[in-house]
Amino acid sequence: MVWRKGVALGAVLAASGALLLLVLPALAHGATLSGEVTRVVDGDTVKVRSRGFETTVRLIGIDTPESVARDRPVECFGAEASDRLAALLPPGTGVRLTRDVEPRDVYDRLLAYVHRTTDGLFVNAAQVADGFAEAKDYPPNTTYRDDFEHAERVARQAGLGLWSACGSPDVALAPASQAP
């Protein structure tokens, strides 16, 4: 995706195979976008359909144990964090995505704070508050850093989720799988 003068330009192949140029307005810091969850990838990543296109969304400000990365080991509570996010955001759930400073990460995932539209649940914060994620700074995207750090302290003190099951984040359960 190329960013020029506030407009994101991306090429999409039409069904006929012809090249179609799609022009979408670039989302500014704090801008929101509505969509619908199509699936959960892991405890901090979802696929969302918006404006007719599916994109991968990384929940910012948090980090959950690994459960699907090929180059890293599966970590304690990774499956539980993924299952929890799937329970919070089953396919078809309406979400509001809010940008921070940087729009995308090095993997081209949209970086966003995610709220369920039905009840306003702040999903990033819920994952931390219930012990399924740790607060994690990804400067310059730090709008809710203090809130996430507070939620993590409370979850740690209460021994919720990964804090009682694993003792700390990033506890490997097995070596990383070897790519063929």
PDB file of N, CA and C in Angstrom, residues 27-115:
ATOM      1  N   LEU A  27      -6.610   6.795   7.148  1.00  0.00           N
ATOM      2  CA  LEU A  27      -7.161   7.059   8.476  1.00  0.00           C
ATOM      3  C   LEU A  27      -6.164   7.871   9.286  1.00  0.00           C
ATOM      4  N   ALA A  28      -6.604   8.991   9.788  1.00  0.00           N
ATOM      5  CA  ALA A  28      -5.750   9.856  10.598  1.00  0.00           C
ATOM      6  C   ALA A  28      -5.670   9.325  12.022  1.00  0.00           C
ATOM      7  N   HIS A  29      -4.705   9.813  12.787  1.00  0.00           N
ATOM      8  CA  HIS A  29      -4.554   9.460  14.201  1.00  0.00           C
ATOM      9  C   HIS A  29      -5.888   9.667  14.910  1.00  0.00           C
ATOM     10  N   GLY A  30      -6.376   8.638  15.588  1.00  0.00           N
ATOM     11  CA  GLY A  30      -7.633   8.727  16.307  1.00  0.00           C
ATOM     12  C   GLY A  30      -8.870   8.458  15.469  1.00  0.00           C
ATOM     13  N   ALA A  31      -8.690   8.297  14.162  1.00  0.00           N
ATOM     14  CA  ALA A  31      -9.827   8.025  13.286  1.00  0.00           C
ATOM     15  C   ALA A  31     -10.372   6.627  13.547  1.00  0.00           C
ATOM     16  N   THR A  32     -11.644   6.426  13.262  1.00  0.00           N
ATOM     17  CA  THR A  32     -12.263   5.123  13.477  1.00  0.00           C
ATOM     18  C   THR A  32     -12.771   4.536  12.166  1.00  0.00           C
ATOM     19  N   LEU A  33     -12.905   3.235  12.186  1.00  0.00           N
ATOM     20  CA  LEU A  33     -13.390   2.482  11.042  1.00  0.00           C
ATOM     21  C   LEU A  33     -14.257   1.363  11.595  1.00  0.00           C
ATOM     22  N   SER A  34     -15.425   1.159  11.043  1.00  0.00           N
ATOM     23  CA  SER A  34     -16.299   0.073  11.491  1.00  0.00           C
ATOM     24  C   SER A  34     -16.107  -1.133  10.603  1.00  0.00           C
ATOM     25  N   GLY A  35     -16.309  -2.317  11.186  1.00  0.00           N
ATOM     26  CA  GLY A  35     -16.183  -3.540  10.412  1.00  0.00           C
ATOM     27  C   GLY A  35     -16.819  -4.697  11.134  1.00  0.00           C
ATOM     28  N   GLU A  36     -16.610  -5.874  10.570  1.00  0.00           N
ATOM     29  CA  GLU A  36     -17.167  -7.103  11.116  1.00  0.00           C
ATOM     30  C   GLU A  36     -16.061  -8.153  11.176  1.00  0.00           C
ATOM     31  N   VAL A  37     -15.919  -8.808  12.322  1.00  0.00           N
ATOM     32  CA  VAL A  37     -14.896  -9.836  12.489  1.00  0.00           C
ATOM     33  C   VAL A  37     -15.228 -11.020  11.590  1.00  0.00           C
ATOM     34  N   THR A  38     -14.216 -11.512  10.855  1.00  0.00           N
ATOM     35  CA  THR A  38     -14.399 -12.722  10.051  1.00  0.00           C
ATOM     36  C   THR A  38     -13.765 -13.929  10.721  1.00  0.00           C
ATOM     37  N   ARG A  39     -12.655 -13.706  11.460  1.00  0.00           N
ATOM     38  CA  ARG A  39     -12.057 -14.791  12.241  1.00  0.00           C
ATOM     39  C   ARG A  39     -10.981 -14.247  13.170  1.00  0.00           C
ATOM     40  N   VAL A  40     -10.676 -15.043  14.190  1.00  0.00           N
ATOM     41  CA  VAL A  40      -9.594 -14.730  15.122  1.00  0.00           C
ATOM     42  C   VAL A  40      -8.362 -15.504  14.673  1.00  0.00           C
ATOM     43  N   VAL A  41      -7.220 -14.828  14.602  1.00  0.00           N
ATOM     44  CA  VAL A  41      -5.954 -15.459  14.217  1.00  0.00           C
ATOM     45  C   VAL A  41      -5.256 -16.020  15.446  1.00  0.00           C
ATOM     46  N   ASP A  42      -5.142 -15.187  16.476  1.00  0.00           N
ATOM     47  CA  ASP A  42      -4.555 -15.597  17.755  1.00  0.00           C
ATOM     48  C   ASP A  42      -5.076 -14.642  18.821  1.00  0.00           C
ATOM     49  N   GLY A  43      -4.437 -14.582  19.971  1.00  0.00           N
ATOM     50  CA  GLY A  43      -4.959 -13.794  21.081  1.00  0.00           C
ATOM     51  C   GLY A  43      -4.915 -12.286  20.923  1.00  0.00           C
ATOM     52  N   ASP A  44      -4.166 -11.786  19.925  1.00  0.00           N
ATOM     53  CA  ASP A  44      -4.092 -10.336  19.721  1.00  0.00           C
ATOM     54  C   ASP A  44      -4.198  -9.932  18.246  1.00  0.00           C
ATOM     55  N   THR A  45      -4.742 -10.823  17.425  1.00  0.00           N
ATOM     56  CA  THR A  45      -4.868 -10.540  15.994  1.00  0.00           C
ATOM     57  C   THR A  45      -6.183 -11.113  15.469  1.00  0.00           C
ATOM     58  N   VAL A  46      -6.908 -10.294  14.697  1.00  0.00           N
ATOM     59  CA  VAL A  46      -8.168 -10.726  14.096  1.00  0.00           C
ATOM     60  C   VAL A  46      -8.214 -10.306  12.629  1.00  0.00           C
ATOM     61  N   LYS A  47      -9.088 -10.946  11.885  1.00  0.00           N
ATOM     62  CA  LYS A  47      -9.390 -10.539  10.510  1.00  0.00           C
ATOM     63  C   LYS A  47     -10.720  -9.807  10.570  1.00  0.00           C
ATOM     64  N   VAL A  48     -10.789  -8.646   9.904  1.00  0.00           N
ATOM     65  CA  VAL A  48     -11.991  -7.819   9.911  1.00  0.00           C
ATOM     66  C   VAL A  48     -12.346  -7.436   8.480  1.00  0.00           C
ATOM     67  N   ARG A  49     -13.633  -7.528   8.163  1.00  0.00           N
ATOM     68  CA  ARG A  49     -14.134  -7.077   6.863  1.00  0.00           C
ATOM     69  C   ARG A  49     -14.719  -5.684   7.056  1.00  0.00           C
ATOM     70  N   SER A  50     -14.221  -4.747   6.238  1.00  0.00           N
ATOM     71  CA  SER A  50     -14.703  -3.370   6.275  1.00  0.00           C
ATOM     72  C   SER A  50     -14.654  -2.813   4.865  1.00  0.00           C
ATOM     73  N   ARG A  51     -15.693  -2.093   4.508  1.00  0.00           N
ATOM     74  CA  ARG A  51     -15.754  -1.476   3.175  1.00  0.00           C
ATOM     75  C   ARG A  51     -15.586  -2.516   2.066  1.00  0.00           C
ATOM     76  N   GLY A  52     -16.023  -3.752   2.338  1.00  0.00           N
ATOM     77  CA  GLY A  52     -15.970  -4.804   1.329  1.00  0.00           C
ATOM     78  C   GLY A  52     -14.654  -5.545   1.227  1.00  0.00           C
ATOM     79  N   PHE A  53     -13.676  -5.206   2.079  1.00  0.00           N
ATOM     80  CA  PHE A  53     -12.372  -5.844   2.019  1.00  0.00           C
ATOM     81  C   PHE A  53     -12.000  -6.400   3.390  1.00  0.00           C
ATOM     82  N   GLU A  54     -11.273  -7.522   3.396  1.00  0.00           N
ATOM     83  CA  GLU A  54     -10.811  -8.107   4.645  1.00  0.00           C
ATOM     84  C   GLU A  54      -9.383  -7.650   4.910  1.00  0.00           C
ATOM     85  N   THR A  55      -9.105  -7.292   6.171  1.00  0.00           N
ATOM     86  CA  THR A  55      -7.763  -6.887   6.560  1.00  0.00           C
ATOM     87  C   THR A  55      -7.419  -7.543   7.892  1.00  0.00           C
ATOM     88  N   THR A  56      -6.136  -7.736   8.116  1.00  0.00           N
ATOM     89  CA  THR A  56      -5.653  -8.279   9.380  1.00  0.00           C
ATOM     90  C   THR A  56      -5.440  -7.118  10.339  1.00  0.00           C
ATOM     91  N   VAL A  57      -5.990  -7.243  11.550  1.00  0.00           N
ATOM     92  CA  VAL A  57      -5.910  -6.187  12.554  1.00  0.00           C
ATOM     93  C   VAL A  57      -5.148  -6.702  13.766  1.00  0.00           C
ATOM     94  N   ARG A  58      -4.105  -5.983  14.158  1.00  0.00           N
ATOM     95  CA  ARG A  58      -3.323  -6.302  15.355  1.00  0.00           C
ATOM     96  C   ARG A  58      -3.776  -5.368  16.458  1.00  0.00           C
ATOM     97  N   LEU A  59      -4.260  -5.951  17.574  1.00  0.00           N
ATOM     98  CA  LEU A  59      -4.666  -5.147  18.731  1.00  0.00           C
ATOM     99  C   LEU A  59      -3.405  -4.529  19.330  1.00  0.00           C
ATOM    100  N   ILE A  60      -3.350  -3.216  19.395  1.00  0.00           N
ATOM    101  CA  ILE A  60      -2.132  -2.561  19.877  1.00  0.00           C
ATOM    102  C   ILE A  60      -2.189  -2.305  21.380  1.00  0.00           C
ATOM    103  N   GLY A  61      -0.984  -2.200  21.951  1.00  0.00           N
ATOM    104  CA  GLY A  61      -0.861  -1.931  23.379  1.00  0.00           C
ATOM    105  C   GLY A  61      -0.858  -3.177  24.235  1.00  0.00           C
ATOM    106  N   ILE A  62      -1.025  -4.340  23.605  1.00  0.00           N
ATOM    107  CA  ILE A  62      -1.056  -5.598  24.346  1.00  0.00           C
ATOM    108  C   ILE A  62      -0.234  -6.647  23.605  1.00  0.00           C
ATOM    109  N   ASP A  63       0.098  -7.719  24.317  1.00  0.00           N
ATOM    110  CA  ASP A  63       0.785  -8.850  23.706  1.00  0.00           C
ATOM    111  C   ASP A  63       0.300 -10.112  24.396  1.00  0.00           C
ATOM    112  N   THR A  64      -0.124 -11.093  23.608  1.00  0.00           N
ATOM    113  CA  THR A  64      -0.556 -12.363  24.180  1.00  0.00           C
ATOM    114  C   THR A  64       0.507 -13.421  23.896  1.00  0.00           C
ATOM    115  N   PRO A  65       0.511 -14.492  24.671  1.00  0.00           N
ATOM    116  CA  PRO A  65       1.466 -15.572  24.405  1.00  0.00           C
ATOM    117  C   PRO A  65       1.286 -16.132  22.995  1.00  0.00           C
ATOM    118  N   GLU A  66       2.392 -16.556  22.399  1.00  0.00           N
ATOM    119  CA  GLU A  66       2.363 -17.094  21.033  1.00  0.00           C
ATOM    120  C   GLU A  66       1.584 -18.394  20.970  1.00  0.00           C
ATOM    121  N   SER A  67       0.831 -18.533  19.860  1.00  0.00           N
ATOM    122  CA  SER A  67       0.113 -19.786  19.656  1.00  0.00           C
ATOM    123  C   SER A  67       0.190 -20.270  18.211  1.00  0.00           C
ATOM    124  N   VAL A  68       0.576 -19.401  17.274  1.00  0.00           N
ATOM    125  CA  VAL A  68       0.574 -19.797  15.865  1.00  0.00           C
ATOM    126  C   VAL A  68       1.840 -19.420  15.084  1.00  0.00           C
ATOM    127  N   ALA A  69       2.778 -18.703  15.671  1.00  0.00           N
ATOM    128  CA  ALA A  69       3.967 -18.255  14.935  1.00  0.00           C
ATOM    129  C   ALA A  69       4.859 -19.450  14.590  1.00  0.00           C
ATOM    130  N   ARG A  70       5.232 -19.570  13.312  1.00  0.00           N
ATOM    131  CA  ARG A  70       6.081 -20.691  12.883  1.00  0.00           C
ATOM    132  C   ARG A  70       7.507 -20.587  13.395  1.00  0.00           C
ATOM    133  N   ASP A  71       7.990 -19.366  13.572  1.00  0.00           N
ATOM    134  CA  ASP A  71       9.393 -19.175  13.942  1.00  0.00           C
ATOM    135  C   ASP A  71       9.613 -18.999  15.443  1.00  0.00           C
ATOM    136  N   ARG A  72       8.529 -19.124  16.229  1.00  0.00           N
ATOM    137  CA  ARG A  72       8.647 -18.982  17.677  1.00  0.00           C
ATOM    138  C   ARG A  72       7.885 -20.116  18.360  1.00  0.00           C
ATOM    139  N   PRO A  73       8.322 -20.499  19.555  1.00  0.00           N
ATOM    140  CA  PRO A  73       7.642 -21.607  20.233  1.00  0.00           C
ATOM    141  C   PRO A  73       6.248 -21.214  20.723  1.00  0.00           C
ATOM    142  N   VAL A  74       5.376 -22.216  20.819  1.00  0.00           N
ATOM    143  CA  VAL A  74       4.077 -22.009  21.446  1.00  0.00           C
ATOM    144  C   VAL A  74       4.355 -21.688  22.906  1.00  0.00           C
ATOM    145  N   GLU A  75       3.616 -20.705  23.449  1.00  0.00           N
ATOM    146  CA  GLU A  75       3.861 -20.265  24.818  1.00  0.00           C
ATOM    147  C   GLU A  75       2.686 -20.607  25.729  1.00  0.00           C
ATOM    148  N   CYS A  76       3.018 -20.705  27.001  1.00  0.00           N
ATOM    149  CA  CYS A  76       2.021 -20.984  28.028  1.00  0.00           C
ATOM    150  C   CYS A  76       0.890 -19.962  27.941  1.00  0.00           C
ATOM    151  N   PHE A  77      -0.330 -20.433  27.879  1.00  0.00           N
ATOM    152  CA  PHE A  77      -1.557 -19.649  27.837  1.00  0.00           C
ATOM    153  C   PHE A  77      -1.843 -19.042  26.470  1.00  0.00           C
ATOM    154  N   GLY A  78      -1.083 -19.413  25.436  1.00  0.00           N
ATOM    155  CA  GLY A  78      -1.337 -18.918  24.088  1.00  0.00           C
ATOM    156  C   GLY A  78      -2.678 -19.394  23.549  1.00  0.00           C
ATOM    157  N   ALA A  79      -2.949 -20.684  23.692  1.00  0.00           N
ATOM    158  CA  ALA A  79      -4.228 -21.229  23.203  1.00  0.00           C
ATOM    159  C   ALA A  79      -5.399 -20.621  23.961  1.00  0.00           C
ATOM    160  N   GLU A  80      -5.250 -20.452  25.258  1.00  0.00           N
ATOM    161  CA  GLU A  80      -6.319 -19.861  26.066  1.00  0.00           C
ATOM    162  C   GLU A  80      -6.586 -18.412  25.671  1.00  0.00           C
ATOM    163  N   ALA A  81      -5.527 -17.656  25.386  1.00  0.00           N
ATOM    164  CA  ALA A  81      -5.697 -16.258  24.959  1.00  0.00           C
ATOM    165  C   ALA A  81      -6.428 -16.196  23.614  1.00  0.00           C
ATOM    166  N   SER A  82      -6.077 -17.086  22.705  1.00  0.00           N
ATOM    167  CA  SER A  82      -6.760 -17.145  21.412  1.00  0.00           C
ATOM    168  C   SER A  82      -8.225 -17.522  21.577  1.00  0.00           C
ATOM    169  N   ASP A  83      -8.470 -18.536  22.421  1.00  0.00           N
ATOM    170  CA  ASP A  83      -9.850 -18.962  22.664  1.00  0.00           C
ATOM    171  C   ASP A  83     -10.673 -17.833  23.281  1.00  0.00           C
ATOM    172  N   ARG A  84     -10.061 -17.085  24.191  1.00  0.00           N
ATOM    173  CA  ARG A  84     -10.771 -15.971  24.827  1.00  0.00           C
ATOM    174  C   ARG A  84     -11.132 -14.899  23.822  1.00  0.00           C
ATOM    175  N   LEU A  85     -10.190 -14.564  22.935  1.00  0.00           N
ATOM    176  CA  LEU A  85     -10.490 -13.552  21.923  1.00  0.00           C
ATOM    177  C   LEU A  85     -11.591 -14.055  20.979  1.00  0.00           C
ATOM    178  N   ALA A  86     -11.562 -15.345  20.657  1.00  0.00           N
ATOM    179  CA  ALA A  86     -12.609 -15.924  19.807  1.00  0.00           C
ATOM    180  C   ALA A  86     -13.973 -15.860  20.494  1.00  0.00           C
ATOM    181  N   ALA A  87     -13.998 -16.006  21.818  1.00  0.00           N
ATOM    182  CA  ALA A  87     -15.260 -15.900  22.558  1.00  0.00           C
ATOM    183  C   ALA A  87     -15.749 -14.449  22.589  1.00  0.00           C
ATOM    184  N   LEU A  88     -14.816 -13.493  22.702  1.00  0.00           N
ATOM    185  CA  LEU A  88     -15.188 -12.074  22.724  1.00  0.00           C
ATOM    186  C   LEU A  88     -15.610 -11.574  21.344  1.00  0.00           C
ATOM    187  N   LEU A  89     -14.973 -12.124  20.300  1.00  0.00           N
ATOM    188  CA  LEU A  89     -15.197 -11.628  18.935  1.00  0.00           C
ATOM    189  C   LEU A  89     -15.487 -12.772  17.963  1.00  0.00           C
ATOM    190  N   PRO A  90     -16.613 -13.455  18.134  1.00  0.00           N
ATOM    191  CA  PRO A  90     -16.928 -14.519  17.168  1.00  0.00           C
ATOM    192  C   PRO A  90     -17.194 -13.916  15.785  1.00  0.00           C
ATOM    193  N   PRO A  91     -17.076 -14.744  14.725  1.00  0.00           N
ATOM    194  CA  PRO A  91     -17.352 -14.229  13.380  1.00  0.00           C
ATOM    195  C   PRO A  91     -18.714 -13.537  13.330  1.00  0.00           C
ATOM    196  N   GLY A  92     -18.733 -12.397  12.658  1.00  0.00           N
ATOM    197  CA  GLY A  92     -19.956 -11.612  12.533  1.00  0.00           C
ATOM    198  C   GLY A  92     -20.083 -10.495  13.555  1.00  0.00           C
ATOM    199  N   THR A  93     -19.198 -10.467  14.547  1.00  0.00           N
ATOM    200  CA  THR A  93     -19.247  -9.417  15.570  1.00  0.00           C
ATOM    201  C   THR A  93     -18.862  -8.069  14.964  1.00  0.00           C
ATOM    202  N   GLY A  94     -19.671  -7.073  15.208  1.00  0.00           N
ATOM    203  CA  GLY A  94     -19.362  -5.721  14.763  1.00  0.00           C
ATOM    204  C   GLY A  94     -18.303  -5.103  15.663  1.00  0.00           C
ATOM    205  N   VAL A  95     -17.345  -4.420  15.055  1.00  0.00           N
ATOM    206  CA  VAL A  95     -16.273  -3.777  15.812  1.00  0.00           C
ATOM    207  C   VAL A  95     -16.036  -2.368  15.295  1.00  0.00           C
ATOM    208  N   ARG A  96     -15.515  -1.529  16.187  1.00  0.00           N
ATOM    209  CA  ARG A  96     -15.047  -0.191  15.832  1.00  0.00           C
ATOM    210  C   ARG A  96     -13.545  -0.194  16.054  1.00  0.00           C
ATOM    211  N   LEU A  97     -12.792   0.100  15.028  1.00  0.00           N
ATOM    212  CA  LEU A  97     -11.332   0.124  15.081  1.00  0.00           C
ATOM    213  C   LEU A  97     -10.883   1.571  15.182  1.00  0.00           C
ATOM    214  N   THR A  98     -10.002   1.847  16.142  1.00  0.00           N
ATOM    215  CA  THR A  98      -9.491   3.209  16.310  1.00  0.00           C
ATOM    216  C   THR A  98      -7.983   3.193  16.142  1.00  0.00           C
ATOM    217  N   ARG A  99      -7.508   4.043  15.268  1.00  0.00           N
ATOM    218  CA  ARG A  99      -6.081   4.181  14.995  1.00  0.00           C
ATOM    219  C   ARG A  99      -5.370   4.944  16.093  1.00  0.00           C
ATOM    220  N   ASP A 100      -4.064   4.711  16.176  1.00  0.00           N
ATOM    221  CA  ASP A 100      -3.191   5.543  16.992  1.00  0.00           C
ATOM    222  C   ASP A 100      -2.266   6.251  15.997  1.00  0.00           C
ATOM    223  N   VAL A 101      -1.008   6.431  16.322  1.00  0.00           N
ATOM    224  CA  VAL A 101      -0.103   7.212  15.472  1.00  0.00           C
ATOM    225  C   VAL A 101       0.287   6.450  14.204  1.00  0.00           C
ATOM    226  N   GLU A 102       0.848   5.258  14.354  1.00  0.00           N
ATOM    227  CA  GLU A 102       1.263   4.472  13.189  1.00  0.00           C
ATOM    228  C   GLU A 102       0.115   3.581  12.722  1.00  0.00           C
ATOM    229  N   PRO A 103      -0.162   3.579  11.425  1.00  0.00           N
ATOM    230  CA  PRO A 103      -1.304   2.805  10.929  1.00  0.00           C
ATOM    231  C   PRO A 103      -1.041   1.302  10.788  1.00  0.00           C
ATOM    232  N   ARG A 104       0.186   0.903  10.473  1.00  0.00           N
ATOM    233  CA  ARG A 104       0.471  -0.504  10.202  1.00  0.00           C
ATOM    234  C   ARG A 104       1.813  -0.911  10.792  1.00  0.00           C
ATOM    235  N   ASP A 105       1.947  -2.225  11.042  1.00  0.00           N
ATOM    236  CA  ASP A 105       3.217  -2.735  11.551  1.00  0.00           C
ATOM    237  C   ASP A 105       4.059  -3.294  10.406  1.00  0.00           C
ATOM    238  N   VAL A 106       5.205  -3.887  10.725  1.00  0.00           N
ATOM    239  CA  VAL A 106       6.116  -4.402   9.701  1.00  0.00           C
ATOM    240  C   VAL A 106       5.504  -5.564   8.923  1.00  0.00           C
ATOM    241  N   TYR A 107       4.462  -6.193   9.461  1.00  0.00           N
ATOM    242  CA  TYR A 107       3.769  -7.292   8.774  1.00  0.00           C
ATOM    243  C   TYR A 107       2.567  -6.786   7.975  1.00  0.00           C
ATOM    244  N   ASP A 108       2.423  -5.477   7.865  1.00  0.00           N
ATOM    245  CA  ASP A 108       1.329  -4.800   7.155  1.00  0.00           C
ATOM    246  C   ASP A 108      -0.034  -5.036   7.791  1.00  0.00           C
ATOM    247  N   ARG A 109      -0.057  -5.332   9.095  1.00  0.00           N
ATOM    248  CA  ARG A 109      -1.334  -5.462   9.798  1.00  0.00           C
ATOM    249  C   ARG A 109      -1.788  -4.075  10.236  1.00  0.00           C
ATOM    250  N   LEU A 110      -3.088  -3.817  10.132  1.00  0.00           N
ATOM    251  CA  LEU A 110      -3.645  -2.576  10.629  1.00  0.00           C
ATOM    252  C   LEU A 110      -3.530  -2.586  12.149  1.00  0.00           C
ATOM    253  N   LEU A 111      -2.990  -1.537  12.729  1.00  0.00           N
ATOM    254  CA  LEU A 111      -2.835  -1.424  14.179  1.00  0.00           C
ATOM    255  C   LEU A 111      -4.022  -0.653  14.726  1.00  0.00           C
ATOM    256  N   ALA A 112      -4.744  -1.260  15.702  1.00  0.00           N
ATOM    257  CA  ALA A 112      -5.961  -0.602  16.162  1.00  0.00           C
ATOM    258  C   ALA A 112      -6.330  -0.980  17.589  1.00  0.00           C
ATOM    259  N   TYR A 113      -7.071  -0.071  18.202  1.00  0.00           N
ATOM    260  CA  TYR A 113      -7.777  -0.354  19.444  1.00  0.00           C
ATOM    261  C   TYR A 113      -9.146  -0.844  18.999  1.00  0.00           C
ATOM    262  N   VAL A 114      -9.609  -1.948  19.558  1.00  0.00           N
ATOM    263  CA  VAL A 114     -10.828  -2.598  19.080  1.00  0.00           C
ATOM    264  C   VAL A 114     -11.922  -2.529  20.143  1.00  0.00           C
ATOM    265  N   HIS A 115     -13.082  -2.027  19.743  1.00  0.00           N
ATOM    266  CA  HIS A 115     -14.263  -1.984  20.608  1.00  0.00           C
ATOM    267  C   HIS A 115     -15.384  -2.767  19.926  1.00  0.00           C
TER     268      HIS A 115
END
